[in-house]
XYZ file of C-alpha atoms in Angstrom:
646
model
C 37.469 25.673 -79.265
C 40.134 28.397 -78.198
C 41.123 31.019 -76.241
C 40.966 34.240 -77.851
C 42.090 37.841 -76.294
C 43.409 40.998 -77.425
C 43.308 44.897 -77.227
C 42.484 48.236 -78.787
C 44.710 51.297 -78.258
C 46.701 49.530 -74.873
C 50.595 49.463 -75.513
C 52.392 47.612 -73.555
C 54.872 45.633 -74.202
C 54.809 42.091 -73.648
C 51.246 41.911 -72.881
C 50.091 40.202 -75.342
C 52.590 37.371 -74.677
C 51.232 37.716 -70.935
C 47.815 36.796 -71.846
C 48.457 34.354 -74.748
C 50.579 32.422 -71.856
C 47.716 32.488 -69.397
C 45.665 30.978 -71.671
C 47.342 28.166 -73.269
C 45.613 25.683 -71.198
C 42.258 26.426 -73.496
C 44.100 25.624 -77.037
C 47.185 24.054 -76.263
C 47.843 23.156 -80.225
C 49.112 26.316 -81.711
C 49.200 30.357 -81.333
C 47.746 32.912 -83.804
C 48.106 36.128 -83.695
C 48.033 39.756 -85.177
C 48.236 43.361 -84.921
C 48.660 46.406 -86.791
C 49.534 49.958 -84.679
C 46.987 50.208 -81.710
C 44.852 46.799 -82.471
C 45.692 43.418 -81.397
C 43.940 39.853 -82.168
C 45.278 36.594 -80.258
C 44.188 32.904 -80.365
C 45.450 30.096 -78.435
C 43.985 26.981 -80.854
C 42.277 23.663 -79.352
C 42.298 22.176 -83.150
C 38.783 20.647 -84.102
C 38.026 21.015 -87.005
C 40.636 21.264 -90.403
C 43.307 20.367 -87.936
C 46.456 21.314 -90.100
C 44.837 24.500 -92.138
C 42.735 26.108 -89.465
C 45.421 28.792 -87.714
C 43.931 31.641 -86.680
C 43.136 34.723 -86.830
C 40.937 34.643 -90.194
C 41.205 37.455 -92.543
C 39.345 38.281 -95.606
C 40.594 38.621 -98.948
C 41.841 42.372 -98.955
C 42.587 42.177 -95.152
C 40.248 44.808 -93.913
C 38.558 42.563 -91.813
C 40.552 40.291 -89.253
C 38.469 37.714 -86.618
C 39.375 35.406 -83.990
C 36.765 32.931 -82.860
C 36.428 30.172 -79.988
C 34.074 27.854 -80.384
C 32.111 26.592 -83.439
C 29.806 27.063 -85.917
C 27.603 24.445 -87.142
C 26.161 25.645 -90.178
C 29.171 26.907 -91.940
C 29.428 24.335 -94.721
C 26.268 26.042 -96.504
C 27.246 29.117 -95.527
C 30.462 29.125 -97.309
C 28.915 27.400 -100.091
C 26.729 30.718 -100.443
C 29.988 32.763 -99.650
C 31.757 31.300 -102.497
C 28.954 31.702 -104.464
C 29.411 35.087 -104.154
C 33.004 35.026 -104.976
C 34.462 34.936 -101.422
C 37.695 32.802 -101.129
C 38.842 30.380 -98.633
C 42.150 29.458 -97.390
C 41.043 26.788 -95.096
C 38.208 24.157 -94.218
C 37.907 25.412 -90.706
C 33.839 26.070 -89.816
C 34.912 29.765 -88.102
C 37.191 30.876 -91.533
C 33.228 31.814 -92.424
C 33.001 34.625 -89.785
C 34.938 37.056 -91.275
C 33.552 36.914 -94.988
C 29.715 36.899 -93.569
C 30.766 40.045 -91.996
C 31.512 41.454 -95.111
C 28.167 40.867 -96.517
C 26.088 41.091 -93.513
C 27.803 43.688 -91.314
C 27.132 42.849 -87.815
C 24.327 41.027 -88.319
C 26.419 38.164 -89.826
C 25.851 36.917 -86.254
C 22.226 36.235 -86.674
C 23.001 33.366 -89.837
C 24.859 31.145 -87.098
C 24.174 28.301 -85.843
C 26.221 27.519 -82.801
C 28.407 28.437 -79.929
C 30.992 30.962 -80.394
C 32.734 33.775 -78.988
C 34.032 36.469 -81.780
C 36.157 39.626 -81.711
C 36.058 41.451 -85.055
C 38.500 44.320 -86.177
C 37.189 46.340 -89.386
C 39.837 48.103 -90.472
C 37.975 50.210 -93.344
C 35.565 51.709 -90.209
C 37.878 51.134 -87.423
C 36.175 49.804 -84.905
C 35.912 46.250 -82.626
C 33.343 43.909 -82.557
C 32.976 41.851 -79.948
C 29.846 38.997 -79.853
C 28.610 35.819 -77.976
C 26.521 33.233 -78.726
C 22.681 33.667 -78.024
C 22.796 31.106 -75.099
C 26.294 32.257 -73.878
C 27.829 28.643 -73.992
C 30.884 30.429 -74.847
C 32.646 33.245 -72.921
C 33.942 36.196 -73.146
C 35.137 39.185 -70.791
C 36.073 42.505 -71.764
C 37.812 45.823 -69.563
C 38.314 49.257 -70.499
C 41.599 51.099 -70.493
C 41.440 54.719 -70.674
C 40.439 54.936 -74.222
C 40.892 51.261 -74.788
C 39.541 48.101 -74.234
C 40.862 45.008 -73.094
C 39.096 41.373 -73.971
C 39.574 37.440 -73.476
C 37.928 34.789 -72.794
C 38.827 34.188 -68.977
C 39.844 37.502 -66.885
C 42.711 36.284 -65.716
C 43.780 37.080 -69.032
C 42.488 41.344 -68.985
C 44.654 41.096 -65.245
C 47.541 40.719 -67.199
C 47.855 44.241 -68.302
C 48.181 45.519 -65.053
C 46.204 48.122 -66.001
C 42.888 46.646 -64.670
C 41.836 47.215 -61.213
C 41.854 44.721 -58.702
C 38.811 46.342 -56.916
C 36.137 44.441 -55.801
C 32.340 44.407 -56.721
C 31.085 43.917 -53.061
C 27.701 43.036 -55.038
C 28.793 40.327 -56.737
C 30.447 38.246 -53.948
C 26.954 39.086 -51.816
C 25.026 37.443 -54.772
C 27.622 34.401 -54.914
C 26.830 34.070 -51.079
C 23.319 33.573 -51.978
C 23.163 31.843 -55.613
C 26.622 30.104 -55.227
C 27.655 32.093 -58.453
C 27.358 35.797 -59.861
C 25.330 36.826 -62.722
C 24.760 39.455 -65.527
C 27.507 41.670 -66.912
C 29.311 42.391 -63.678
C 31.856 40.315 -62.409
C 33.437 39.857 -59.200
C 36.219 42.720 -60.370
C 34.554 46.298 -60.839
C 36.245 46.995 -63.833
C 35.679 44.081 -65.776
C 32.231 42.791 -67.220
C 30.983 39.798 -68.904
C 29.545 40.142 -72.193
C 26.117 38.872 -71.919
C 24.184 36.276 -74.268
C 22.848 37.343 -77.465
C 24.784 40.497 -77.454
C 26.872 42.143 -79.659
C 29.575 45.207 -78.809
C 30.663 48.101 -81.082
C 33.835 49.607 -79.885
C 35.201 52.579 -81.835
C 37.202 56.025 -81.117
C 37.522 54.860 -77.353
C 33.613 54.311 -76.943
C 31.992 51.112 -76.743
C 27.867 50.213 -77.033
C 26.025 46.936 -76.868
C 22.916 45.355 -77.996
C 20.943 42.265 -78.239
C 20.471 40.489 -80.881
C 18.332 37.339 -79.503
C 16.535 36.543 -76.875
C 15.160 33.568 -75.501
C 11.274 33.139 -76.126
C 9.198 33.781 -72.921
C 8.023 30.246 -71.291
C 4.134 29.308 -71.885
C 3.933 32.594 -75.028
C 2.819 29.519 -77.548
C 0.917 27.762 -74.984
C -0.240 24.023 -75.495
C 1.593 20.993 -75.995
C 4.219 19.572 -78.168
C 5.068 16.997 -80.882
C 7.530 14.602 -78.927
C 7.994 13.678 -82.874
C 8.852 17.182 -83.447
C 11.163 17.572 -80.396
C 12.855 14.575 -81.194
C 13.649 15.767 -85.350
C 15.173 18.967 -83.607
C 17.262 17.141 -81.186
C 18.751 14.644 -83.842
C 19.793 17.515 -86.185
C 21.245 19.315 -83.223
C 22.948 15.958 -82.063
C 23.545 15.408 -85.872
C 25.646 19.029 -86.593
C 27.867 18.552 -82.933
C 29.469 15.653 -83.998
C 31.452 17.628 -86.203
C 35.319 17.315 -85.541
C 38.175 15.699 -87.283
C 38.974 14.451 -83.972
C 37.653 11.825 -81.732
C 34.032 12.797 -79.393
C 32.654 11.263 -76.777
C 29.798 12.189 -74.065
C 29.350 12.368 -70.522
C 26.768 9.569 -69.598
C 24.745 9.515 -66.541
C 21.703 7.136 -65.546
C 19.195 10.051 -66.219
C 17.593 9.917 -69.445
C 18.789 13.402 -70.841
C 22.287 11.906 -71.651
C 21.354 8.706 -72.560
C 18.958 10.036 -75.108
C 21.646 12.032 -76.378
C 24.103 8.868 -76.560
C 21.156 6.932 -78.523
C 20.712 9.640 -80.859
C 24.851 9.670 -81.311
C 24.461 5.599 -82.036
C 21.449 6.366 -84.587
C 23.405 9.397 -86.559
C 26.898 8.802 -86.175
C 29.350 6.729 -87.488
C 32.619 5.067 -85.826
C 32.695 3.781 -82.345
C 31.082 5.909 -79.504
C 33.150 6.498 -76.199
C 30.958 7.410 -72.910
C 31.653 8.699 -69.804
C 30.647 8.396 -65.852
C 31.642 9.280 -62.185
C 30.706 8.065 -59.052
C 31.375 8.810 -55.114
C 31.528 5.327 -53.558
C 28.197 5.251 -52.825
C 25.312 2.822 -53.454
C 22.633 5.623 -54.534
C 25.491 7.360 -57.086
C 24.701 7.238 -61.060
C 27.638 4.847 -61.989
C 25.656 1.040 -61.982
C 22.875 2.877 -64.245
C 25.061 4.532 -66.389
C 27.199 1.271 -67.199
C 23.868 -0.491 -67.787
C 22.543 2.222 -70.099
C 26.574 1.972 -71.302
C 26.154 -1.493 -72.084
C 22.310 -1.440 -73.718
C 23.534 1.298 -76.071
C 26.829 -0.466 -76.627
C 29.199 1.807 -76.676
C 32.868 2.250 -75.162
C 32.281 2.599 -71.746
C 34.788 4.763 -68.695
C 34.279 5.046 -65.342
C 35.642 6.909 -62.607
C 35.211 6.669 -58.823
C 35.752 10.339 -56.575
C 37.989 10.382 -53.912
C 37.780 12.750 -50.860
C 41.657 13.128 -51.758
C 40.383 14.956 -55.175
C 39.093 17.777 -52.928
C 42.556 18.656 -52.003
C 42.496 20.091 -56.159
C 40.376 22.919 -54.990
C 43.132 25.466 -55.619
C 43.404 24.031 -59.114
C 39.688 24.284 -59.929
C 38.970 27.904 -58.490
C 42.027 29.049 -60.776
C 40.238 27.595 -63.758
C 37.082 29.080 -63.171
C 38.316 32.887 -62.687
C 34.947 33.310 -61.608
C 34.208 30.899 -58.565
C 31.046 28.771 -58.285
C 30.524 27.998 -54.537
C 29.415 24.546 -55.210
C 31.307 20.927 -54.411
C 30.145 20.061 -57.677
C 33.021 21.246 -59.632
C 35.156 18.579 -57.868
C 33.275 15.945 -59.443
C 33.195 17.884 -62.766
C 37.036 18.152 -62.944
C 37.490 14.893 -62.392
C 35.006 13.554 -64.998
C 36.984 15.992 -67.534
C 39.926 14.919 -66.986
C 39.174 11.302 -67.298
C 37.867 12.368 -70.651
C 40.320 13.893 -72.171
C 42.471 11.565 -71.855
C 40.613 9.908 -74.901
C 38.632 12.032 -76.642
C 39.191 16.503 -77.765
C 35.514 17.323 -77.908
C 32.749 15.725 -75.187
C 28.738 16.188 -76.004
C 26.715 16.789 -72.776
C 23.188 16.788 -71.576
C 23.874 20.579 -69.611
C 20.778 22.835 -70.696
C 17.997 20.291 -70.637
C 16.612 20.773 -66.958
C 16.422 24.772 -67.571
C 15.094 24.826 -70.596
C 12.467 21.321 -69.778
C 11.508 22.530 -65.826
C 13.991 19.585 -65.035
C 14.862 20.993 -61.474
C 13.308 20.144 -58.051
C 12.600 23.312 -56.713
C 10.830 24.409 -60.238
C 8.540 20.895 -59.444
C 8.686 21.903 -55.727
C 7.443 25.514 -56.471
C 4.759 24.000 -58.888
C 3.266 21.875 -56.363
C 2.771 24.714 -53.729
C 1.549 27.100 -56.058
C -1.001 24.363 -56.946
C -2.122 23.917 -53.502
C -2.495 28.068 -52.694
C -4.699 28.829 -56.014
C -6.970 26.235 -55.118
C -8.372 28.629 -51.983
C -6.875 32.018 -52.503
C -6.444 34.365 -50.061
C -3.229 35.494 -48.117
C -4.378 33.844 -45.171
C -3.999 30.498 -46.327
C -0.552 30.499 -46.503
C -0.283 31.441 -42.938
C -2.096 28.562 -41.922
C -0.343 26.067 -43.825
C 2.901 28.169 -42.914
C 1.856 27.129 -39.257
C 1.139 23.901 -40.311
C 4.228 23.028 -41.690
C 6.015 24.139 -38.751
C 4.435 21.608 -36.247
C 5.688 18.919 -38.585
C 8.713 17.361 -38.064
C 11.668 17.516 -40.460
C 12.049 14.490 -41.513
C 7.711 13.723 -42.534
C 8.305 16.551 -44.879
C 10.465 14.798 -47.345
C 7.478 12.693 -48.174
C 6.205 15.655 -50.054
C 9.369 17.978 -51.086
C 13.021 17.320 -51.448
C 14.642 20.002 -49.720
C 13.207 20.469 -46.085
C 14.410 16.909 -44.419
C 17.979 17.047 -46.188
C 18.440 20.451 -44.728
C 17.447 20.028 -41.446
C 15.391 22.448 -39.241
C 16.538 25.470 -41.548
C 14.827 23.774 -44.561
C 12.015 23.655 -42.667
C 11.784 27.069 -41.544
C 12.500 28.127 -45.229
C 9.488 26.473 -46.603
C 7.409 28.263 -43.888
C 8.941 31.835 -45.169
C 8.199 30.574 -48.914
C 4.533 30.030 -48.017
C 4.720 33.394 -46.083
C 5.711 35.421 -48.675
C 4.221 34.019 -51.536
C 2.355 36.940 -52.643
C 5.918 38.395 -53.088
C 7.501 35.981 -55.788
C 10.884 36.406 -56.275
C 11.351 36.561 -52.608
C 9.598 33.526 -51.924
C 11.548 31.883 -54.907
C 14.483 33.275 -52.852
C 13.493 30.976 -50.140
C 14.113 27.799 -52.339
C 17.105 29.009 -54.403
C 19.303 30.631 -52.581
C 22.551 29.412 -50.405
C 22.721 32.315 -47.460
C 19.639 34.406 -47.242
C 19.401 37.670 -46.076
C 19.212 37.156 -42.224
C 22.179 34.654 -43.303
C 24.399 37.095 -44.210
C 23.202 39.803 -41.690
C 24.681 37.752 -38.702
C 27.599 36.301 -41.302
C 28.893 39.491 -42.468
C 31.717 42.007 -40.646
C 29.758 45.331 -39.915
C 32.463 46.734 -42.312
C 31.661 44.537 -44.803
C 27.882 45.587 -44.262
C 28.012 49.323 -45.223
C 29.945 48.603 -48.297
C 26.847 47.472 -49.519
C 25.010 50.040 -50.805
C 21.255 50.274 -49.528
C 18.686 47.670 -50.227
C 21.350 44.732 -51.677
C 21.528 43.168 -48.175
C 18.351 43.194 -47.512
C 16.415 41.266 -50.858
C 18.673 39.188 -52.910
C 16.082 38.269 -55.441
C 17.017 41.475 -57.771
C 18.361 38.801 -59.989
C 14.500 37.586 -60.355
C 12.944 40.698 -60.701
C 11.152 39.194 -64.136
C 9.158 36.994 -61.481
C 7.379 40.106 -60.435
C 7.274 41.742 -63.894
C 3.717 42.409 -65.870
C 4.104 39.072 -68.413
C 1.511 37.173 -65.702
C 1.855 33.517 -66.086
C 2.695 31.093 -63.863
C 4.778 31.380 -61.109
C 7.437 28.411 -62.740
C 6.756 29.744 -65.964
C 8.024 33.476 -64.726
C 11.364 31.513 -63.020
C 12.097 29.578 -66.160
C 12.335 32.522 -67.935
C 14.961 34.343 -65.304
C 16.948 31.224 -64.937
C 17.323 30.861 -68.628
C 19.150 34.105 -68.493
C 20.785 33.867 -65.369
C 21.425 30.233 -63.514
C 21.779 28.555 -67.226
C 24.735 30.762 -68.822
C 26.315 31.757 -65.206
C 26.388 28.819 -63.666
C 26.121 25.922 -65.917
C 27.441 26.836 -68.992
C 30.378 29.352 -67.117
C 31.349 25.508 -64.943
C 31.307 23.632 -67.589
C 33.479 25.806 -69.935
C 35.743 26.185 -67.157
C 36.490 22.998 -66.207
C 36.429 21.382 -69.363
C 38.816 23.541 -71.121
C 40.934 22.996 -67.431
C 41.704 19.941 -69.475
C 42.284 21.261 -73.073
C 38.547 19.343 -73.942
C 35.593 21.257 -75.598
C 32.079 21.103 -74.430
C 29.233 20.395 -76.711
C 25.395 20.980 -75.773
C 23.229 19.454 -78.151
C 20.114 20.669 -75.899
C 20.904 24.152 -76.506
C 21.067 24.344 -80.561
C 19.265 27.727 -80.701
C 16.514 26.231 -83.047
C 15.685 24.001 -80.463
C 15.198 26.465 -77.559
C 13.352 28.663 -79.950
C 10.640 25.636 -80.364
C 10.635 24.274 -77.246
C 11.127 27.087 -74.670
C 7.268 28.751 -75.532
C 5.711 25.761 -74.999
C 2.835 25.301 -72.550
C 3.799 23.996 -68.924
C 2.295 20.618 -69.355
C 4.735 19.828 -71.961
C 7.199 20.428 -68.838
C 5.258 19.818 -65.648
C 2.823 17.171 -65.163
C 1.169 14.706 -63.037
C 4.555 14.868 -60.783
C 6.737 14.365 -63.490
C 9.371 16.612 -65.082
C 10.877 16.714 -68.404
C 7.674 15.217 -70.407
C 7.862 16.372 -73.844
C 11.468 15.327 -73.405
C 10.828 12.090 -71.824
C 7.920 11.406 -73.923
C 10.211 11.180 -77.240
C 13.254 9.272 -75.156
C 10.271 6.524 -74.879
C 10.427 6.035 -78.348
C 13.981 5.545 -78.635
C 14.841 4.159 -74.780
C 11.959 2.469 -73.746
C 9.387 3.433 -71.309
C 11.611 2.340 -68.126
C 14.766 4.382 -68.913
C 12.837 7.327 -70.766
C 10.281 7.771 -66.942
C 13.563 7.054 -64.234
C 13.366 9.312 -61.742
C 16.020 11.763 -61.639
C 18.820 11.491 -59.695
C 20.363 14.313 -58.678
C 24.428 15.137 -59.799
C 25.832 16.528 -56.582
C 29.268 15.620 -54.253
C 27.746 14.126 -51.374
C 29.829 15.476 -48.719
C 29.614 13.067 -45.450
C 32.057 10.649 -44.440
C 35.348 11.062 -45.401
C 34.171 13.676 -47.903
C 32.889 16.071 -44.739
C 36.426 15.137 -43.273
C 38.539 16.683 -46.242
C 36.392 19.304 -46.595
C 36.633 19.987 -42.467
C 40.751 19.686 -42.660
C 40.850 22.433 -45.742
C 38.569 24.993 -43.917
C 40.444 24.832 -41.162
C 43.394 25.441 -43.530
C 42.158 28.389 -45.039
C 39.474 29.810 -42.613
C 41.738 30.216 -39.764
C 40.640 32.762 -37.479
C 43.430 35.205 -38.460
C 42.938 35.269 -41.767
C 39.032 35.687 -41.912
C 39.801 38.855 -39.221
C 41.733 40.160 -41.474
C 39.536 39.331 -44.873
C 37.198 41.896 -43.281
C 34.412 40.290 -44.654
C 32.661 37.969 -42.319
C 32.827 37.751 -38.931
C 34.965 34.917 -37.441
C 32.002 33.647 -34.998
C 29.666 33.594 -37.893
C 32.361 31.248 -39.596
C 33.315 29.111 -36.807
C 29.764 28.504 -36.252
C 29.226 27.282 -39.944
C 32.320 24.890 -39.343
C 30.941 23.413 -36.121
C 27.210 22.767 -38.300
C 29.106 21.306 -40.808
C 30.791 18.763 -38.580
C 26.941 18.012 -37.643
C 26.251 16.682 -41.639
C 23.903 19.042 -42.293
C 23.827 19.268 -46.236
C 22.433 22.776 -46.076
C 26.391 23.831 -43.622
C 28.107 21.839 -45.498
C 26.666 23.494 -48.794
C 27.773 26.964 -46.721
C 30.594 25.769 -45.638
C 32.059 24.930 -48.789
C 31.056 27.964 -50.717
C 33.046 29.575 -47.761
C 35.972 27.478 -48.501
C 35.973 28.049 -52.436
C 36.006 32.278 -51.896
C 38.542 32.372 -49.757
C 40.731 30.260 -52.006
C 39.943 32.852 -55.125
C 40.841 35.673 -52.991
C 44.284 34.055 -52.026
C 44.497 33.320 -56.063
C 43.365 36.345 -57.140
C 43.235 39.341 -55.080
C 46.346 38.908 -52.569
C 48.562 38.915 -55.527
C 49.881 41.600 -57.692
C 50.312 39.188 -60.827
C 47.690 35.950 -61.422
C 49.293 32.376 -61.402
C 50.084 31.409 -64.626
C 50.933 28.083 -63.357
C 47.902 25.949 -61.892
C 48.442 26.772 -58.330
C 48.367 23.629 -55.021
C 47.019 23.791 -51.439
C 50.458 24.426 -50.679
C 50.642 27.516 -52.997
C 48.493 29.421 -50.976
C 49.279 28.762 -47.263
């Protein structure tokens, strides 16, 4: 695990000491670089794997082809055995050494023999040109700008800003879609001129041109149909579990009470060897995971950390938003943080259970959406969901959380968005917007400064399910099927994957999915929806082969879910900071929302409401990046305080 960055035709000097520098927090154990007239390669090292031989960047024997890598690959003990057989030559025992001889004899579609989660820049010297490629579930990241002819890279963008030479501009769309998805998606980024190089893809840049393609994809949802082998699943998830536990240094996991962790922490106990170290964090609370996960902790026997939050750890915020470059306007990165840094206090490398509820249906509104669609095939006709629209709204709030999880925890406004769900049904990825989304349109068209409004070009405002436009696509399938299949593309690599990247490598400690070993996803993801959905429960396949190693109690809990409750003391801290930073003043003068829209928010929030707190919060976290990122000419290269930005 690393940071890697660099340029092609960009001179400037002392850049590429600016963005090594800004970066040293992701491999803290050594610098590697290299460059040669107009191209430049950079790594800052987190050392894994071949801790003493494994500097970076890689070259092949004659030189011509150079490679920096962050992240790992898996398989790359039988592919250097087939290298050598070939009469490549080694200079190390480091997994990614293999990336730059496969390219020899592959060309770029080297990429397509690994197995794991890596982000690559490639310099062929004999054809002149970059290569640039991330893994096919895009656990790993990587950014890239152009520069006239050039073309700046790294893996977090506060890294490209430290040229200079990047705009600062904007992308009104993206902080619109992080208003209503908490987080931005696809190639653009919240900066115009930078973009995200997206899963599975692969770019060519050569004589100041640059052109990508995909190399993988994820298999549709429900394309195999049927059920699975929980025997099967299981084989597939033991390998996986089996190939992450490579490291020369110590691993550990995060361990909640839910059973996708602690079937990962059995399968570490049945395939590994040495003592296993585990991980939890809890809020103070009676209903949080922390009694479960010691008594899983204790059944499994392994070495066993807790932590418990404090509402003081919200007072970090600056901290976390810096990390993230991108932010996610969601309280849960305060817990995530924390957890991280507990961890890596012990342990480099951490395995997770992040991946399992997009790729198994493990979400509540994907059971949520299930369960209405149910109920509107079994008498179609548009006017049915008008009348149980109509229905629902003579019900009070609180009656509806016998049936769904959202409406009663959100108040009246949960309500009133499960009445526009059933109303626009026929219309899917706007109904899905109904369930999935943090401000909806009417939201934002009383929240945002008139200013702000016509800077959004036609149509954004107005239907912020563009991101879901494969939900009204020609595949057919089921409703969840069709939203698996987005979210796997979108929610799981932008969201998930981009926090947990983040926030672990805040703390210099590398992330490990075993649920999202591509072989794996490639099995399980075309299964039929019974293997995922069924009789009310989620996860099956996945909880039918925990039963066999967990038991039937732990393998069926009900899942809890992972989220900072923010009441009590928690709703005070977060109260005291928006007041901080959402002062009337500066909001005017953001230009971007309108200061009654705001103040309202604040005075809902006070209320408890988990849906204005939720708002509130995201709130809270942008205007933070914009003091980190936008209001200054150079980015912090020092992990900024509350204080910093006042």
């Amino acid at each position: 695990m690393c940071g890697i960055y660099g340029y092609i035709e960009v001179n400037e000097e002392g850049l590429f000491e600016r963005m090594g520098r800004s970066l040293r927090h992701r491999g803290p154990d050594g610098e590697g670089v290299w460059s040669d007239r107009s191209v430049a390669l950079g790594n800052q090292r987190l050392a894994i794997v071949d801790v003493e031989g494994g500097k970076q960047p890689f070259a092949s024997e004659d030189g011509r082809v150079r490679a920096v890598v962050n992240g790992e690959i898996y398989n790359h003990a039988e592919l250097r055995r087939g290298l050598e057989a070939k009469g490549h030559r080694f200079r190390s025992r480091c997994d990614c050494e293999v990336a730059a001889h496969l390219y020899e004899e592959e060309g770029p579609d080297f990429v397509k023999s690994l197995n794991g989660e890596f982000a690559i820049a490639l310099w062929d010297a004999g054809s002149r040109h970059l290569l640039l490629v991330r893994d096919r579930l895009g656990i790993r990241p990587l950014y890239y700008a152009e520069s006239g002819k050039g073309l700046i890279f790294a893996s977090e963008t506060k890294a490209i800003l430290e040229s200079g030479r990047v705009s600062r501009t904007i992308n009104t769309q993206a902080v619109d879609d992080y208003l209503s998805y908490r987080y931005t998606h696809g190639e653009h980024t919240f900066f115009s001129s930078i973009r995200r190089l997206l899963p599975g893809h692969i770019l060519v840049w050569e004589e100041g041109h640059g052109s990508s393609s995909r190399y993988w994809s994820v298999p549709a949802a429900g394309a195999r149909g049927g059920g699975g082998d929980p025997g099967q699943f299981l084989s597939l998830l033991e390998d996986s579990v089996r190939l992450r536990l490579m490291s020369d240094v110590p691993v550990g996991l995060f361990l909640s009470g839910g059973v996708d962790s602690a079937l990962i922490a059995a399968l570490v106990k049945r395939v590994g060897t040495g003592r296993v170290r585990t991980f939890s964090i809890g809020f103070g609370r009676r209903d949080d995971e922390l009694a479960a996960a010691k008594e899983r902790a204790r059944a499994l026997g392994t070495e066993h950390s807790e932590h418990e939050l404090k509402p003081a750890d919200l007072y970090e915020l600056p901290r976390m938003v810096w990390h993230l470059d991108e932010p996610v306007g969601d309280a849960i990165i305060v817990p995530t943080f924390a957890l991280a840094r507990m961890a890596a206090g012990e342990v480099k490398v951490i395995l997770t259970g992040e991946g399992a509820d997009e790729l198994m249906a493990g979400y509540v509104h994907q059971r949520t959406l299930l369960f209405l669609e149910n109920i509107l095939r079994l008498v179609p006709g548009r006017w049915v969901s008008r009348v149980v629209s109509a229905w629902v709204g003579r019900l009070p709030a609180r009656f509806l959380d016998l049936f769904f999880a959202y409406p009663a925890r959100a108040g009246n406004e949960g309500r009133e968005r499960l009445k526009s769900y059933l109303e626009d049904f026929a219309h899917a990825a706007r109904a899905v917007g109904h369930f999935t989304s943090l401000f909806e349109p009417r939201d934002k068209d009383t929240l945002y400064h008139s200013e702000w409004k016509r800077n959004l070009s036609e149509g954004e405002l107005s239907d912020d399910a563009a991101r879901l436009t494969r939900l009204n696509g020609a595949r057919g399938g089921r409703l969840v099927e069709r939203l698996l299949d987005a979210e796997m593309e979108t929610w799981l690599p932008d969201y998930t994957l981009h926090k947990q990247d983040k926030l672990l490598m805040a703390h210099s400690l590398e992330g490990r999915v075993p649920y999202l070993d591509h072989r794996l996803v490639e099995w399980t993801a075309p299964l039929g929806l019974r293997s995922k959905l069924a009789g009310g429960s989620d996860k099956v396949l996945l909880r039918e082969a925990a039963a066999g190693v967990l038991g039937e109690r732990a393998a069926w809990r009900k899942k809890h879910a992972f989220f900072l409750p923010l009441e009590g003391e928690y709703n005070n801290a977060l109260l005291e900071l928006a007041g901080r930073y959402l002062d009337r003043d500066r909001v005017a003068a953001r230009g971007i929302l309108r200061v009654e829209g705001v103040e309202r928010i604040m005075r809902l929030a006070r209320g408890r409401s988990l849906l204005y707190t939720k708002q509130l919060a995201a709130l809270l976290i942008l205007e933070i990046w914009f003091r980190l990122f936008v209001d200054r000419d150079r980015t912090l290269v020092e992990t900024p305080t509350v204080e910093h930005l006042l």
